[in-house]
CSV table of C-alpha atoms in Angstrom, one decimal:
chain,number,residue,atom,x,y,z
B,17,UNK,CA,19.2,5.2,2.7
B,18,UNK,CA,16.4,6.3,4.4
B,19,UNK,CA,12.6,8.0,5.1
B,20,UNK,CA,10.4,9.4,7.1
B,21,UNK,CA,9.5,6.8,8.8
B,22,UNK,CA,12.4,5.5,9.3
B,23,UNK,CA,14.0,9.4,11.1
B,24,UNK,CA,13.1,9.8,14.6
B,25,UNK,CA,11.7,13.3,15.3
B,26,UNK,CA,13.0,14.3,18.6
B,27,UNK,CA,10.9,15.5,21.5
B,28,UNK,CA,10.9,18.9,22.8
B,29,UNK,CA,12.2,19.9,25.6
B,30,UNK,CA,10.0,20.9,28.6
B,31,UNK,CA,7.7,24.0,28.1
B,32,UNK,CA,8.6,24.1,24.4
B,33,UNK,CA,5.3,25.0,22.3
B,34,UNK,CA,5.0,22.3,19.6
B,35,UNK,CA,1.4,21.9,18.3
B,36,UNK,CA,1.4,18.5,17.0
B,37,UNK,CA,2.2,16.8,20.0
B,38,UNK,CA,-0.9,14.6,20.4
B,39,UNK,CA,-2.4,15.9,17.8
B,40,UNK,CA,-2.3,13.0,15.3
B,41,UNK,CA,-1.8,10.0,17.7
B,42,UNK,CA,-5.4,11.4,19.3
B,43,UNK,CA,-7.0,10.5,15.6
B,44,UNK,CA,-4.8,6.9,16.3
B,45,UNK,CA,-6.7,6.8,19.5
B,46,UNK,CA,-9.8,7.8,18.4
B,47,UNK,CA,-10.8,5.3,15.8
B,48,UNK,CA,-13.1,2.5,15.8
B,49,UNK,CA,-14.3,0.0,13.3
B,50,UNK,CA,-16.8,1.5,11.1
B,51,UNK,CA,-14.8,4.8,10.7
B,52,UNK,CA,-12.1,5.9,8.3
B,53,UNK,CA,-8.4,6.6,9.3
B,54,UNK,CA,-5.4,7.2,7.2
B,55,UNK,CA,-1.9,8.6,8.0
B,56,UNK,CA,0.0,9.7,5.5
B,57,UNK,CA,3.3,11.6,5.0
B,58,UNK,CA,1.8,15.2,4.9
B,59,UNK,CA,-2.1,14.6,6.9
B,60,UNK,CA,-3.0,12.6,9.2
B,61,UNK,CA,-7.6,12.0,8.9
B,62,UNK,CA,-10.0,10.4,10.7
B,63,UNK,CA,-13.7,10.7,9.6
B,64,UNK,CA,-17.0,8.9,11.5
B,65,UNK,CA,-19.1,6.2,10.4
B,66,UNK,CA,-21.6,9.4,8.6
B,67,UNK,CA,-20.6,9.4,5.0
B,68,UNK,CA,-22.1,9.5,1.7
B,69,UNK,CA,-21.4,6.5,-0.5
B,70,UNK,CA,-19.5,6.6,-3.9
B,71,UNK,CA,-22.1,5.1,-5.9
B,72,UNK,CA,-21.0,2.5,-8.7
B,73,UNK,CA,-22.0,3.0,-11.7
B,74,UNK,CA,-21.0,2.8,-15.7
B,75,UNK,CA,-19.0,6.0,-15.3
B,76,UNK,CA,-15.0,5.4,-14.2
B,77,UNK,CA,-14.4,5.6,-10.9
B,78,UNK,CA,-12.7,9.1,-11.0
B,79,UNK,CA,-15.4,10.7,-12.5
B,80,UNK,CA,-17.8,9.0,-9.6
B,81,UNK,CA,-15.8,10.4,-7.1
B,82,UNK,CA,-15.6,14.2,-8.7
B,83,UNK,CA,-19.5,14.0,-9.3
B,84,UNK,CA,-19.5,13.0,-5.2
B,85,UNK,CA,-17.8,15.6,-4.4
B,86,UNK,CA,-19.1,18.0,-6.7
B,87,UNK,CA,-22.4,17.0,-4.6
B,88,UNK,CA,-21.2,17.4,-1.4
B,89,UNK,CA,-19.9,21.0,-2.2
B,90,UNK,CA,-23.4,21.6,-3.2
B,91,UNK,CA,-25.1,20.5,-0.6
B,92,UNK,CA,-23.0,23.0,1.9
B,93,UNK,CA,-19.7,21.1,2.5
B,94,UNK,CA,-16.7,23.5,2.3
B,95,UNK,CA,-14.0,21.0,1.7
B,96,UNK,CA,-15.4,17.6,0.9
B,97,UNK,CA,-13.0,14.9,0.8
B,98,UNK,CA,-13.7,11.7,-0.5
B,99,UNK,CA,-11.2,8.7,1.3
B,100,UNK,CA,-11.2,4.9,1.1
B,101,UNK,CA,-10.4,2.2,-1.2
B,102,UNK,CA,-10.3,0.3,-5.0
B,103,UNK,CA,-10.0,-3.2,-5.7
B,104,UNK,CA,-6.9,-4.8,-7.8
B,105,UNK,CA,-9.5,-5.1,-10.8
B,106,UNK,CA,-11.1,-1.1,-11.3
B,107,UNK,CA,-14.2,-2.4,-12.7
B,108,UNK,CA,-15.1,-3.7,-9.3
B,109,UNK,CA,-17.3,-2.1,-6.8
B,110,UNK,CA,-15.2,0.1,-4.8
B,111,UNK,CA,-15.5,1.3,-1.6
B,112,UNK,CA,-15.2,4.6,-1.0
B,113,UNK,CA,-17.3,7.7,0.3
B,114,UNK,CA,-17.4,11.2,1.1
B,115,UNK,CA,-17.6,11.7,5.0
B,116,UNK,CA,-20.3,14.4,6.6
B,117,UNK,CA,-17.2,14.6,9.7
B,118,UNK,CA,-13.7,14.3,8.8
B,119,UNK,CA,-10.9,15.3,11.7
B,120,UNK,CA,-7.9,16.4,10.5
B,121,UNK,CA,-3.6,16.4,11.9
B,122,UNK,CA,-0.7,17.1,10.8
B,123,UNK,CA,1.7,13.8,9.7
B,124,UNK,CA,2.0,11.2,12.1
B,125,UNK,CA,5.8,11.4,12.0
B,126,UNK,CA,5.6,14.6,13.6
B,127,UNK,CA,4.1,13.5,16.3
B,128,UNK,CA,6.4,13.2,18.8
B,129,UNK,CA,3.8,10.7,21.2
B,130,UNK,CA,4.1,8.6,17.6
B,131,UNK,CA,7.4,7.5,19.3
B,132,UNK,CA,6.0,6.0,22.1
B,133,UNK,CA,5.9,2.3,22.0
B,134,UNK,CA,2.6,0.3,21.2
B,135,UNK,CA,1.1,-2.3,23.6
B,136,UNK,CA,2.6,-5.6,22.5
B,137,UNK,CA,-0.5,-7.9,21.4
B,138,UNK,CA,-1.7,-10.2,23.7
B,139,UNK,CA,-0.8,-13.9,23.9
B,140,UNK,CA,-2.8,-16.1,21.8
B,141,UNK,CA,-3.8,-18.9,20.0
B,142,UNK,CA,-3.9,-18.3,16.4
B,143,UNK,CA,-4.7,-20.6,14.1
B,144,UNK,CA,-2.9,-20.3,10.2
B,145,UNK,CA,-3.4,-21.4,6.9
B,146,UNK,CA,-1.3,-20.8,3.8
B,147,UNK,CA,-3.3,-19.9,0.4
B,148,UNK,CA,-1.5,-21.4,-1.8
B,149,UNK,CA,0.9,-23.6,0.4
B,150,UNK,CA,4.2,-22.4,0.5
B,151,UNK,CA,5.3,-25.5,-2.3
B,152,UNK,CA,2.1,-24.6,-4.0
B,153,UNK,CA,3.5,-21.0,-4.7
B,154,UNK,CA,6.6,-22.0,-5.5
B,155,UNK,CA,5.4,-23.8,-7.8
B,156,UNK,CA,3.8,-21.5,-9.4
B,157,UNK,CA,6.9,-19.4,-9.7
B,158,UNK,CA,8.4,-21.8,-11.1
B,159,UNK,CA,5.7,-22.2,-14.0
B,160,UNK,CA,5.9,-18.4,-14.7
B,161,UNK,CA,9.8,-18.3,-15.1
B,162,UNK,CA,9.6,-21.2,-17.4
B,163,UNK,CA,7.3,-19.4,-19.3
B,164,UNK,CA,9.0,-16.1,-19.4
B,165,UNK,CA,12.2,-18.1,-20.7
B,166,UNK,CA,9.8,-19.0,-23.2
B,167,UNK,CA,9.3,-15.2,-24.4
B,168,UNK,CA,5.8,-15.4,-23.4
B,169,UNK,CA,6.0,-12.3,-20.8
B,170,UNK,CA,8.4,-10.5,-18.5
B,171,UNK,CA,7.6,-10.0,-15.8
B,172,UNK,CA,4.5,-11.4,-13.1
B,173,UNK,CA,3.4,-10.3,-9.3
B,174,UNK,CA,1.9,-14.1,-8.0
B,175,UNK,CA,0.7,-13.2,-4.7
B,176,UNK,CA,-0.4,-15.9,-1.7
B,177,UNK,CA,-2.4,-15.5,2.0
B,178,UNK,CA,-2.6,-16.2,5.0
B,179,UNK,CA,-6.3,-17.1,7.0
B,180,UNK,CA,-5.4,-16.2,10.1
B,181,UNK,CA,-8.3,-17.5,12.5
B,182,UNK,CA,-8.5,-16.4,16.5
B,183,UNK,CA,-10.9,-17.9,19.3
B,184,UNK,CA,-11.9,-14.2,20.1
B,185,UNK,CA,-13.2,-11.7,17.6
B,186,UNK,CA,-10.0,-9.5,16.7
B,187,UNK,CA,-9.4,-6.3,18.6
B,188,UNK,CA,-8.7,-3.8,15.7
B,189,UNK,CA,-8.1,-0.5,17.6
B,190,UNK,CA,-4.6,-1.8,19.4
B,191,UNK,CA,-3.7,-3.7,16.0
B,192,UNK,CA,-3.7,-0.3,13.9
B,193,UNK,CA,-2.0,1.2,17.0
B,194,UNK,CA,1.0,-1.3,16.2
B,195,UNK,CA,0.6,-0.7,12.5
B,196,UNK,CA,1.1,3.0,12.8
B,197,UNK,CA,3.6,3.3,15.1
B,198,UNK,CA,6.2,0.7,13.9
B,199,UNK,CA,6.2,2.9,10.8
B,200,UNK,CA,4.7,6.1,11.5
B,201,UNK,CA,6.4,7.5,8.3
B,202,UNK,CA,4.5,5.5,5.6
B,203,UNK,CA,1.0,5.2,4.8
B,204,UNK,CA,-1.1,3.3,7.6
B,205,UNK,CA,-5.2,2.8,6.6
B,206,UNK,CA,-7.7,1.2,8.4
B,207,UNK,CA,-11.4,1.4,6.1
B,208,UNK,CA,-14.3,0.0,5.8
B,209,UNK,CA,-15.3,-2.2,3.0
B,210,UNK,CA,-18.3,-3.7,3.9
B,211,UNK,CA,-20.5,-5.0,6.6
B,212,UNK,CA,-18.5,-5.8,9.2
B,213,UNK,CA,-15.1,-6.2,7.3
B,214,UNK,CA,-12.1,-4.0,7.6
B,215,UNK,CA,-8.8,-3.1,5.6
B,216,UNK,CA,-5.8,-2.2,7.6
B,217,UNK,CA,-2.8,-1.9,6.3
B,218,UNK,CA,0.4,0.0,6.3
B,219,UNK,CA,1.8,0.4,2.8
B,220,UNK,CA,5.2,2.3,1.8
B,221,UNK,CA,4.4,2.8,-1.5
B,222,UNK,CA,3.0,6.2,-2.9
B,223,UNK,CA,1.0,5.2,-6.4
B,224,UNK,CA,0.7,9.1,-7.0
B,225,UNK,CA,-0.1,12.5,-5.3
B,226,UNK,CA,-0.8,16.1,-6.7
B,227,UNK,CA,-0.8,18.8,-4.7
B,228,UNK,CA,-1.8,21.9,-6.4
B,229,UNK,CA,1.1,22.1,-10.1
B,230,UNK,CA,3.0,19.3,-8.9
B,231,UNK,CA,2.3,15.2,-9.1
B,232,UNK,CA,4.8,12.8,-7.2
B,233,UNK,CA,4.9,9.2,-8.0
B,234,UNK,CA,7.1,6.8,-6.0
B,235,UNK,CA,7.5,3.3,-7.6
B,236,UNK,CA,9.1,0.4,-5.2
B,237,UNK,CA,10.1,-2.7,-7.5
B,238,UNK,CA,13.3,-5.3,-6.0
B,239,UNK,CA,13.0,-6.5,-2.6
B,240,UNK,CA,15.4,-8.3,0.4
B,241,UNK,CA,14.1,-9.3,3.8
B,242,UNK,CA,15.9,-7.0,6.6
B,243,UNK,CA,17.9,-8.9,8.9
B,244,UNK,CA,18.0,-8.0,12.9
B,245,UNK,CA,22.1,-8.3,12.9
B,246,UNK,CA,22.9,-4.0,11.9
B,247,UNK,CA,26.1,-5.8,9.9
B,248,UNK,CA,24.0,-8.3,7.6
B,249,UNK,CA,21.1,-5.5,7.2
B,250,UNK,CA,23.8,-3.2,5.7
B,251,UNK,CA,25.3,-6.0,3.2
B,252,UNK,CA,21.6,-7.1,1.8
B,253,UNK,CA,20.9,-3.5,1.5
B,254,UNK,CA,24.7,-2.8,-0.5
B,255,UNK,CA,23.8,-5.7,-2.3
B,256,UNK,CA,20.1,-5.3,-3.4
B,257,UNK,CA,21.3,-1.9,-4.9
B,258,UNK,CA,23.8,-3.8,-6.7
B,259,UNK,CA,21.3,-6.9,-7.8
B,260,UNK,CA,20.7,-7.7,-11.7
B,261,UNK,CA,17.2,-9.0,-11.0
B,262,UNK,CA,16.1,-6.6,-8.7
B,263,UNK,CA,17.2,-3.9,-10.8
B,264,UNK,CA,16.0,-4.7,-14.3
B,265,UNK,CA,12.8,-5.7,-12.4
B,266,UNK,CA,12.8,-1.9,-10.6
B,267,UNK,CA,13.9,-0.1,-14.2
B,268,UNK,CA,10.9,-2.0,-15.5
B,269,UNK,CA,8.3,-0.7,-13.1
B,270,UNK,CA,9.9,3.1,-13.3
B,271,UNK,CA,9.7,2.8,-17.0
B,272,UNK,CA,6.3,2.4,-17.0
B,273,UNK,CA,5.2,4.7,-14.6
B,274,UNK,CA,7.1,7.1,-16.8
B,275,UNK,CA,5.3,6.2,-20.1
B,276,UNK,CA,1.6,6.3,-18.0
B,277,UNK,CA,2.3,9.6,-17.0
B,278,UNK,CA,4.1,11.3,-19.3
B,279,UNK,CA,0.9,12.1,-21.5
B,280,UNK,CA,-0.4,13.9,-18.8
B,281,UNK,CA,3.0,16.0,-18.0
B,282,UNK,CA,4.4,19.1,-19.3
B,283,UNK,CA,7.8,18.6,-17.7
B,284,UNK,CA,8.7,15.2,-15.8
B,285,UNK,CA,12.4,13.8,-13.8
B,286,UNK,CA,13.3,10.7,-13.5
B,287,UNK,CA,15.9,10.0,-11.7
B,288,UNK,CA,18.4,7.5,-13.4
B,289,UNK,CA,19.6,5.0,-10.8
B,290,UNK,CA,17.2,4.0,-7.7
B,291,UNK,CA,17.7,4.3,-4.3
B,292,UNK,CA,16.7,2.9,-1.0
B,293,UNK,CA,14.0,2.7,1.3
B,294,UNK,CA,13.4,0.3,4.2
B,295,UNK,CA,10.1,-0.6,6.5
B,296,UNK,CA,10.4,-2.7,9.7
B,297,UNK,CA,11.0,-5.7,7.5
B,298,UNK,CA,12.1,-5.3,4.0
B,299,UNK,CA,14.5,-3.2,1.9
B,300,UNK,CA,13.0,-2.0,-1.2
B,301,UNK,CA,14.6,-0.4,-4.2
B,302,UNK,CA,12.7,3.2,-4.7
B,303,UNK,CA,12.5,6.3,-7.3
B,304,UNK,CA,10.9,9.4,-7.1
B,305,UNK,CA,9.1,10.6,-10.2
B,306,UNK,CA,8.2,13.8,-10.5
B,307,UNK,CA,6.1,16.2,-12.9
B,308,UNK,CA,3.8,19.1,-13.5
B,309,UNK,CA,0.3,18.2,-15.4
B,310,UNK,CA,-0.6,19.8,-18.5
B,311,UNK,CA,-3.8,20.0,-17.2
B,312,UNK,CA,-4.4,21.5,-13.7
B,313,UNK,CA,-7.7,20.0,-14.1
B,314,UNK,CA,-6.2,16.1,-13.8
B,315,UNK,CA,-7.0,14.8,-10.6
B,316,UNK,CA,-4.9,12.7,-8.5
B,317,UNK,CA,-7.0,9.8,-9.1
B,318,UNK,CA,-7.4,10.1,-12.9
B,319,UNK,CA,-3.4,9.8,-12.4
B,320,UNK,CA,-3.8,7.1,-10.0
B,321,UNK,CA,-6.2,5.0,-12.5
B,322,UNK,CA,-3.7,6.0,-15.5
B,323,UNK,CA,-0.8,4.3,-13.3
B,324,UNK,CA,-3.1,1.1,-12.2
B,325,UNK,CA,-1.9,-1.3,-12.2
B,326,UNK,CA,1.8,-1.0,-12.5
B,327,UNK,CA,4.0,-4.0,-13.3
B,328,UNK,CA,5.2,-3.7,-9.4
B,329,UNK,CA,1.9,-5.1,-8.5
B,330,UNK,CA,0.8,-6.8,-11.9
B,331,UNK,CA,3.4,-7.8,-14.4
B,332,UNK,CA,4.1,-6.5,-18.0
B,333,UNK,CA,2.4,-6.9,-20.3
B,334,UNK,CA,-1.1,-6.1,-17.8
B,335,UNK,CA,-3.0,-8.0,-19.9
B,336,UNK,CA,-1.5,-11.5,-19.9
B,337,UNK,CA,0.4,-11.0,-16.2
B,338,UNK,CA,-3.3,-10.7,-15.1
B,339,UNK,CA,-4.4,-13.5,-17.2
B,340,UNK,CA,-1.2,-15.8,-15.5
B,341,UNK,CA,-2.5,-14.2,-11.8
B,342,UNK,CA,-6.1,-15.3,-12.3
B,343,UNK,CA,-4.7,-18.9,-13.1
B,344,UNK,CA,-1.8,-19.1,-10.5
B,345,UNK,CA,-3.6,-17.3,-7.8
B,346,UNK,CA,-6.3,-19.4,-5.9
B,347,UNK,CA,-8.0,-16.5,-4.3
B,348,UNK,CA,-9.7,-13.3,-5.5
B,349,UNK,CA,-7.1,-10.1,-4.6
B,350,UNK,CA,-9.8,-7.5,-3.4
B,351,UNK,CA,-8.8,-4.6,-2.5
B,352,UNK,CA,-4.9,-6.4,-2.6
B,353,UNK,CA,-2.5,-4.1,-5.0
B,354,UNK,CA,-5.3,-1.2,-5.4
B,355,UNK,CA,-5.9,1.7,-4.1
B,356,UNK,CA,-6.3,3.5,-0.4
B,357,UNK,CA,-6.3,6.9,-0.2
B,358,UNK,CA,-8.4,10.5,-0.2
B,359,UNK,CA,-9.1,13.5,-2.8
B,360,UNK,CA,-10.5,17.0,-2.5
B,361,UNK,CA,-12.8,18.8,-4.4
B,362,UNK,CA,-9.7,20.4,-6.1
B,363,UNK,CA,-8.3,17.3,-7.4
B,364,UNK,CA,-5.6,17.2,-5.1
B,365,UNK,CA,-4.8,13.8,-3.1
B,366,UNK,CA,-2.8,10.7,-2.5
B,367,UNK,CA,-3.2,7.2,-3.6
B,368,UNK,CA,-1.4,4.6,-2.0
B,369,UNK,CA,-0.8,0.6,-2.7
B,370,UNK,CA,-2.4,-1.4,-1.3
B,371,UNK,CA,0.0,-3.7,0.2
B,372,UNK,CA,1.1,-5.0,3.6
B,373,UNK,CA,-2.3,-5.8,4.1
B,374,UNK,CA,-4.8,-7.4,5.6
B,375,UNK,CA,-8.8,-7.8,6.0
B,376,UNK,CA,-10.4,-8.4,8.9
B,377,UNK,CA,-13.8,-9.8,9.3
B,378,UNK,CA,-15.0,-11.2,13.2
B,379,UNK,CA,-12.4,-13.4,14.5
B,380,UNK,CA,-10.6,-13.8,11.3
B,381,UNK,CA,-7.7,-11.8,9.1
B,382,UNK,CA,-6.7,-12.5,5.7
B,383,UNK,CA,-3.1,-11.5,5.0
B,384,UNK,CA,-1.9,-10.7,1.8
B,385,UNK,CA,1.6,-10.8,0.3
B,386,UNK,CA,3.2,-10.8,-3.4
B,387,UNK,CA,6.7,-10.5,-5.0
B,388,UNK,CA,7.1,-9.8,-8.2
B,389,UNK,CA,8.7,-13.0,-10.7
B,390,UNK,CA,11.0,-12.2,-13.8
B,391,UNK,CA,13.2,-14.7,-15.6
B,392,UNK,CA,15.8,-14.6,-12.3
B,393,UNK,CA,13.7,-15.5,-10.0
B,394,UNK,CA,14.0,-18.6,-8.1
B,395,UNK,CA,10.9,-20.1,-6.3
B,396,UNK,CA,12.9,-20.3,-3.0
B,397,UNK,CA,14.1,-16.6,-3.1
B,398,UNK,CA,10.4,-15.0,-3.8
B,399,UNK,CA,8.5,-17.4,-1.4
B,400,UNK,CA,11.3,-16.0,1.2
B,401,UNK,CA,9.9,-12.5,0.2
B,402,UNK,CA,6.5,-13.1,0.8
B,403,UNK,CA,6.9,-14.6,4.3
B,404,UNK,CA,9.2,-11.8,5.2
B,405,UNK,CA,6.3,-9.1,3.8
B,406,UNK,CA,3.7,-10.9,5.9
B,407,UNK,CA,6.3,-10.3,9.1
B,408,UNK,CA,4.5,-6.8,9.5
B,409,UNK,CA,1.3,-8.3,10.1
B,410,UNK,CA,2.3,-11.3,12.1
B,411,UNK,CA,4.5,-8.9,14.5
B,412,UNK,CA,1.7,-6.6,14.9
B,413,UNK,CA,-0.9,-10.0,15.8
B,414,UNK,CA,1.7,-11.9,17.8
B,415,UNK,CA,1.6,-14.9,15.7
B,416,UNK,CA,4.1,-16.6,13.8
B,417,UNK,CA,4.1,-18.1,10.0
């Protein structure tokens, strides 16, 4: 009932060798805004502001980002490696590039200076506003399981914000520094996206990875707020793996990452029954899919864009769960429930989703937060779920919902 980032890794003792320590919290340290980090599970990388652009174009986005690379190869770089982000809608202009100076670490979690505290944030006055209000969203939810009872779909995702707004301009370094370490395990990003705006974030769900013969996808679908009493944590989490909802909601999502995948598989598992995962703030259901590609030429992100977007993030059927978003949802997603992550010249990578997020532009942050509606849900219940998903930004900013 655990992960990585949730198993301490236990200093050495004095004068033992150990040649991560400081290895991958000195990438932590070293990034600024304008520059590129991600920590995942097996690398931790940190690349400068120098980088070549992924242009957009007609061709899909996974073919941009080979040609990219292809280029970069050319042009003398050994092991290009193209990182940074894709919007909830594909056809949008993505932001990603091929850095001229990448710095590479082992995982984060094996750093044992990873364990070290962060500096609390500093006191201050934050201003916040809810988009859509929290009656406003419930609202909503309401209107999609009425529907759904209706047989018009299954299942939705309606997400809301937060506009956070500060009197200074928000200091981003010691913001990813609480990010990363209150989960040094998962998948912590902080990217550019455009002038002067940044995406942070620290996700615990793997979209997909391929490393070498071997592709790992790692749906999370069925949610419950953690609770700070050890007693009640342990019942929700009993419980949730014992929910209806949250378990016809989870088989939903695993079945179709199985059916998006298997085309693309000579051999696939997938397990039968889900297990757990937890992040400072929620429980989620959780099930490791596993396969080997047919074609060693596949690249993680022609998988990733296969999988996009699953119903964890969406609904099923895509089509009309994005139709019911764009009508529920007063706000354009962005890079919400896309894509973060990095590829080699190989094909390998990892491709994360983007949630437990926020962007950050000058003195203000946008927070985003969803939780996935089937015919069970109850508006009370899933606009609990956001506010507790918004808890790991609002921890990490010191301000309160």
């Amino acid at each position: 009932m655990s992960t990585a980032s949730d198993v301490a890794t236990p200093v050495p003792p004095a004068g033992t060798h150990h040649p991560a320590v400081g290895a991958a919290t000195g990438l932590l340290g070293d990034w600024t805004p304008g520059a590129r980090f991600l920590a995942t599970p097996t690398r931790t990388l940190l690349a400068g502001e120098a980088a070549t652009p992924v242009p957009h174009d007609e061709r899909p986005v996974a073919a941009r980002v080979a040609a990219a690379l292809a280029e970069a190869r050319a042009g003398g770089q050994a092991a290009p490696v193209a990182v940074g982000a894709i919007p909830f809608d594909q056809e949008a202009p993505a932001a990603l590039a091929v850095p001229r100076d990448l710095r590479t670490a082992p995982p984060l979690a094996g750093d044992p200076l990873a364990l070290l505290p962060a500096e609390p944030p500093a006191a201050g006055a934050w201003t916040v506003r809810q988009v859509p209000s929290a009656e406003e969203y419930g609202d909503a939810v309401a209107a999609a399981v009425a529907r759904m009872w209706r047989g018009d779909f299954s299942k939705v995702v309606l997400a809301r914000t937060l506009e956070l707004e500060s009197p200074e301009p928000v200091a981003l370094p010691p913001l990813l520094q609480r990010l990363a370490r209150r989960d040094p395990g998962g998948y912590t990003f902080a990217l550019p996206t455009g002038a002067d705006r940044t995406l942070l974030g620290a996700s615990p769900e793997l979209l997909v990875s391929r490393r070498g013969g071997h592709l790992v996808a790692n749906p999370l679908a069925g949610s419950t707020p953690r609770s700070e009493d050890l007693a009640e944590d342990v019942r929700r989490a009993a419980a949730l793996l014992k929910s209806t909802k949250d378990l016809h909601e989870h088989a939903v999502v695993v079945d179709a990452v199985h059916q998006a995948l298997a085309p693309f598989c000579t051999e696939m598992s997938v397990p039968s029954t889900p297990t757990l995962v937890r992040t400072a703030t929620m429980w989620h259901l959780s099930t490791t899919v596993t396969g080997i590609p047919a074609d060693p030429r596949t690249s993680a992100l022609e998988l990733a864009c296969a999988l996009h977007p699953t119903p964890a993030v969406c609904g099923t059927p895509t089509a009309l769960a994005r139709q019911v978003i764009a009508h529920s949802e007063p706000f354009d997603r962005g890079y919400f429930t896309g894509m973060v992550g990095w590829q080699d010249a190989t094909g390998d990578g990892e491709w994360v989703v983007t949630i437990r997020c926020a962007e950050a532009e000058g003195r203000a942050l946008r927070l985003y937060a969803g939780a996935g509606v089937v015919a069970a849900s109850h508006p009370e219940a899933e606009t609990a779920e956001t506010a507790a998903k918004f808890g790991t930004f609002l921890g990490a900013v010191g301000a309160s919902l």
